[in-house]
Amino acid sequence: MSKSDYLENAILNHQLGGPDYTRPPTVWVSLWTVSPADAGGGTEVVGGAYVRFPMTNNATNWPAAVAGSKSNGTVITFATPLAAWGVIVAFGIHDALSGGNLLRYGNLTTPKTIDIGDEVSFPIGDLTCTED
């Protein structure tokens, strides 16, 4: 999983000279039909009852990192699609329900076509953030 340019700069500023970075109290998981990049871009799903999935940014939903890796500690289940969402190729983590800043993103191991009524879910441990 990659960090966006926004988050890279915020962390560098926090560690060296400020301003300090304040972690958002809630993060929102998003789905993408075209993967974003560090500078942004990509195509996030729209319509058909799609909304980013909210997660309180705490140690229950994001347990402690181990060996430079941190994964979701609770199941992430999106609203049931009321229209086809297309082929999902990536996910993101944002600091706002809409707009805001992309913090991290990653490509799915296997893209998945989402049609009306499909369940879109990530089991515990499926979204992993790493640092090298």
mmCIF file of C-alpha atoms in Angstrom:
data_model
loop_
_atom_site.group_PDB
_atom_site.id
_atom_site.type_symbol
_atom_site.label_atom_id
_atom_site.label_comp_id
_atom_site.label_asym_id
_atom_site.label_seq_id
_atom_site.Cartn_x
_atom_site.Cartn_y
_atom_site.Cartn_z
ATOM 1 C CA MET A 1 0.000 0.000 0.000
ATOM 2 C CA SER A 2 1.372 3.388 -0.983
ATOM 3 C CA LYS A 3 1.193 6.749 0.757
ATOM 4 C CA SER A 4 -0.101 9.772 -1.124
ATOM 5 C CA ASP A 5 2.158 12.786 -1.666
ATOM 6 C CA TYR A 6 -0.087 14.648 0.801
ATOM 7 C CA LEU A 7 0.591 12.132 3.608
ATOM 8 C CA GLU A 8 4.307 11.826 2.812
ATOM 9 C CA ASN A 9 4.700 15.603 3.154
ATOM 10 C CA ALA A 10 2.558 15.762 6.317
ATOM 11 C CA ILE A 11 4.668 13.060 8.013
ATOM 12 C CA LEU A 12 7.956 14.668 6.990
ATOM 13 C CA ASN A 13 6.787 18.044 8.287
ATOM 14 C CA HIS A 14 5.575 16.441 11.522
ATOM 15 C CA GLN A 15 8.903 14.730 12.137
ATOM 16 C CA LEU A 16 11.166 17.549 10.983
ATOM 17 C CA GLY A 17 10.316 21.158 11.688
ATOM 18 C CA GLY A 18 6.526 21.111 11.702
ATOM 19 C CA PRO A 19 3.732 21.760 11.420
ATOM 20 C CA ASP A 20 2.544 18.780 13.424
ATOM 21 C CA TYR A 21 0.245 16.258 11.746
ATOM 22 C CA THR A 22 -2.942 15.376 13.603
ATOM 23 C CA ARG A 23 -4.347 11.983 12.723
ATOM 24 C CA PRO A 24 -7.978 12.153 11.589
ATOM 25 C CA PRO A 25 -10.490 10.770 14.137
ATOM 26 C CA THR A 26 -12.254 8.892 11.333
ATOM 27 C CA VAL A 27 -10.856 7.536 8.067
ATOM 28 C CA TRP A 28 -12.929 6.495 5.066
ATOM 29 C CA VAL A 29 -12.152 3.501 2.850
ATOM 30 C CA SER A 30 -12.862 3.994 -0.859
ATOM 31 C CA LEU A 31 -13.096 1.806 -3.956
ATOM 32 C CA TRP A 32 -11.558 2.625 -7.348
ATOM 33 C CA THR A 33 -12.091 1.481 -10.944
ATOM 34 C CA VAL A 34 -8.844 3.198 -11.992
ATOM 35 C CA SER A 35 -6.103 3.174 -9.361
ATOM 36 C CA PRO A 36 -4.959 6.510 -7.942
ATOM 37 C CA ALA A 37 -1.286 7.466 -7.697
ATOM 38 C CA ASP A 38 0.771 9.322 -5.082
ATOM 39 C CA ALA A 39 -0.242 12.656 -6.632
ATOM 40 C CA GLY A 40 -3.941 11.647 -6.882
ATOM 41 C CA GLY A 41 -5.916 10.923 -10.035
ATOM 42 C CA GLY A 42 -7.636 7.619 -10.639
ATOM 43 C CA THR A 43 -11.375 7.019 -10.766
ATOM 44 C CA GLU A 44 -13.330 6.421 -7.569
ATOM 45 C CA VAL A 45 -16.665 4.591 -7.779
ATOM 46 C CA VAL A 46 -19.708 6.890 -8.003
ATOM 47 C CA GLY A 47 -23.456 6.272 -7.903
ATOM 48 C CA GLY A 48 -25.511 3.180 -7.197
ATOM 49 C CA ALA A 49 -25.564 3.818 -3.398
ATOM 50 C CA TYR A 50 -21.745 3.944 -3.224
ATOM 51 C CA VAL A 51 -20.341 5.807 -0.253
ATOM 52 C CA ARG A 52 -16.931 5.587 1.373
ATOM 53 C CA PHE A 53 -16.857 3.268 4.383
ATOM 54 C CA PRO A 54 -16.230 5.121 7.706
ATOM 55 C CA MET A 55 -13.852 3.716 10.307
ATOM 56 C CA THR A 56 -13.175 5.294 13.668
ATOM 57 C CA ASN A 57 -9.398 5.689 13.658
ATOM 58 C CA ASN A 58 -8.600 3.695 16.800
ATOM 59 C CA ALA A 59 -6.702 0.601 17.948
ATOM 60 C CA THR A 60 -9.768 -1.654 17.558
ATOM 61 C CA ASN A 61 -10.218 -0.887 13.862
ATOM 62 C CA TRP A 62 -6.447 -0.547 13.245
ATOM 63 C CA PRO A 63 -4.535 -2.718 15.785
ATOM 64 C CA ALA A 64 -0.880 -2.019 16.601
ATOM 65 C CA ALA A 65 1.660 -2.297 13.804
ATOM 66 C CA VAL A 66 3.953 -5.321 13.784
ATOM 67 C CA ALA A 67 7.156 -5.498 11.721
ATOM 68 C CA GLY A 68 6.232 -2.393 9.740
ATOM 69 C CA SER A 69 2.737 -3.650 8.862
ATOM 70 C CA LYS A 70 -0.745 -2.668 10.050
ATOM 71 C CA SER A 71 -4.095 -4.179 8.955
ATOM 72 C CA ASN A 72 -7.784 -3.600 9.570
ATOM 73 C CA GLY A 73 -8.980 -5.173 12.834
ATOM 74 C CA THR A 74 -12.667 -5.172 11.932
ATOM 75 C CA VAL A 75 -14.638 -6.225 8.854
ATOM 76 C CA ILE A 76 -15.223 -3.506 6.251
ATOM 77 C CA THR A 77 -18.563 -3.912 4.453
ATOM 78 C CA PHE A 78 -19.811 -1.327 1.974
ATOM 79 C CA ALA A 79 -23.462 -0.473 1.300
ATOM 80 C CA THR A 80 -25.174 -2.870 -1.121
ATOM 81 C CA PRO A 81 -24.815 -1.562 -4.706
ATOM 82 C CA LEU A 82 -28.059 -0.365 -6.297
ATOM 83 C CA ALA A 83 -26.270 -0.174 -9.666
ATOM 84 C CA ALA A 84 -23.199 -1.836 -11.131
ATOM 85 C CA TRP A 85 -19.998 -0.281 -9.763
ATOM 86 C CA GLY A 86 -17.778 -1.768 -12.465
ATOM 87 C CA VAL A 87 -14.456 -3.536 -12.026
ATOM 88 C CA ILE A 88 -12.852 -2.538 -8.735
ATOM 89 C CA VAL A 89 -9.055 -2.520 -9.033
ATOM 90 C CA ALA A 90 -7.958 -0.526 -5.964
ATOM 91 C CA PHE A 91 -8.923 0.870 -2.583
ATOM 92 C CA GLY A 92 -7.973 4.051 -0.756
ATOM 93 C CA ILE A 93 -8.026 5.544 2.716
ATOM 94 C CA HIS A 94 -9.133 9.192 3.059
ATOM 95 C CA ASP A 95 -9.467 11.805 5.774
ATOM 96 C CA ALA A 96 -12.990 12.839 4.700
ATOM 97 C CA LEU A 97 -16.295 11.305 3.619
ATOM 98 C CA SER A 98 -16.055 13.112 0.291
ATOM 99 C CA GLY A 99 -13.224 15.115 -1.196
ATOM 100 C CA GLY A 100 -10.596 15.554 1.495
ATOM 101 C CA ASN A 101 -7.156 14.018 1.180
ATOM 102 C CA LEU A 102 -6.213 10.586 -0.063
ATOM 103 C CA LEU A 103 -3.860 9.173 2.585
ATOM 104 C CA ARG A 104 -3.019 5.694 1.324
ATOM 105 C CA TYR A 105 -4.055 3.461 -1.543
ATOM 106 C CA GLY A 106 -3.378 -0.015 -2.870
ATOM 107 C CA ASN A 107 -4.289 -2.256 -5.766
ATOM 108 C CA LEU A 108 -6.418 -5.336 -5.192
ATOM 109 C CA THR A 109 -4.629 -8.640 -5.699
ATOM 110 C CA THR A 110 -7.496 -9.661 -7.978
ATOM 111 C CA PRO A 111 -9.817 -7.037 -9.536
ATOM 112 C CA LYS A 112 -13.491 -7.725 -8.854
ATOM 113 C CA THR A 113 -16.572 -6.868 -10.905
ATOM 114 C CA ILE A 114 -19.299 -5.441 -8.674
ATOM 115 C CA ASP A 115 -22.888 -5.693 -9.905
ATOM 116 C CA ILE A 116 -26.245 -4.745 -8.375
ATOM 117 C CA GLY A 117 -26.739 -6.479 -5.023
ATOM 118 C CA ASP A 118 -23.163 -7.816 -4.658
ATOM 119 C CA GLU A 119 -21.639 -7.719 -1.187
ATOM 120 C CA VAL A 120 -18.400 -5.750 -1.079
ATOM 121 C CA SER A 121 -16.441 -6.672 2.016
ATOM 122 C CA PHE A 122 -12.875 -6.856 3.302
ATOM 123 C CA PRO A 123 -12.369 -9.435 6.077
ATOM 124 C CA ILE A 124 -10.215 -8.654 9.107
ATOM 125 C CA GLY A 125 -6.580 -8.327 8.047
ATOM 126 C CA ASP A 126 -7.287 -7.845 4.315
ATOM 127 C CA LEU A 127 -6.310 -4.156 4.053
ATOM 128 C CA THR A 128 -2.649 -3.917 4.984
ATOM 129 C CA CYS A 129 -0.500 -0.804 5.264
ATOM 130 C CA THR A 130 3.260 -1.262 5.213
ATOM 131 C CA GLU A 131 6.334 0.896 5.760
ATOM 132 C CA ASP A 132 9.797 0.065 4.531
#
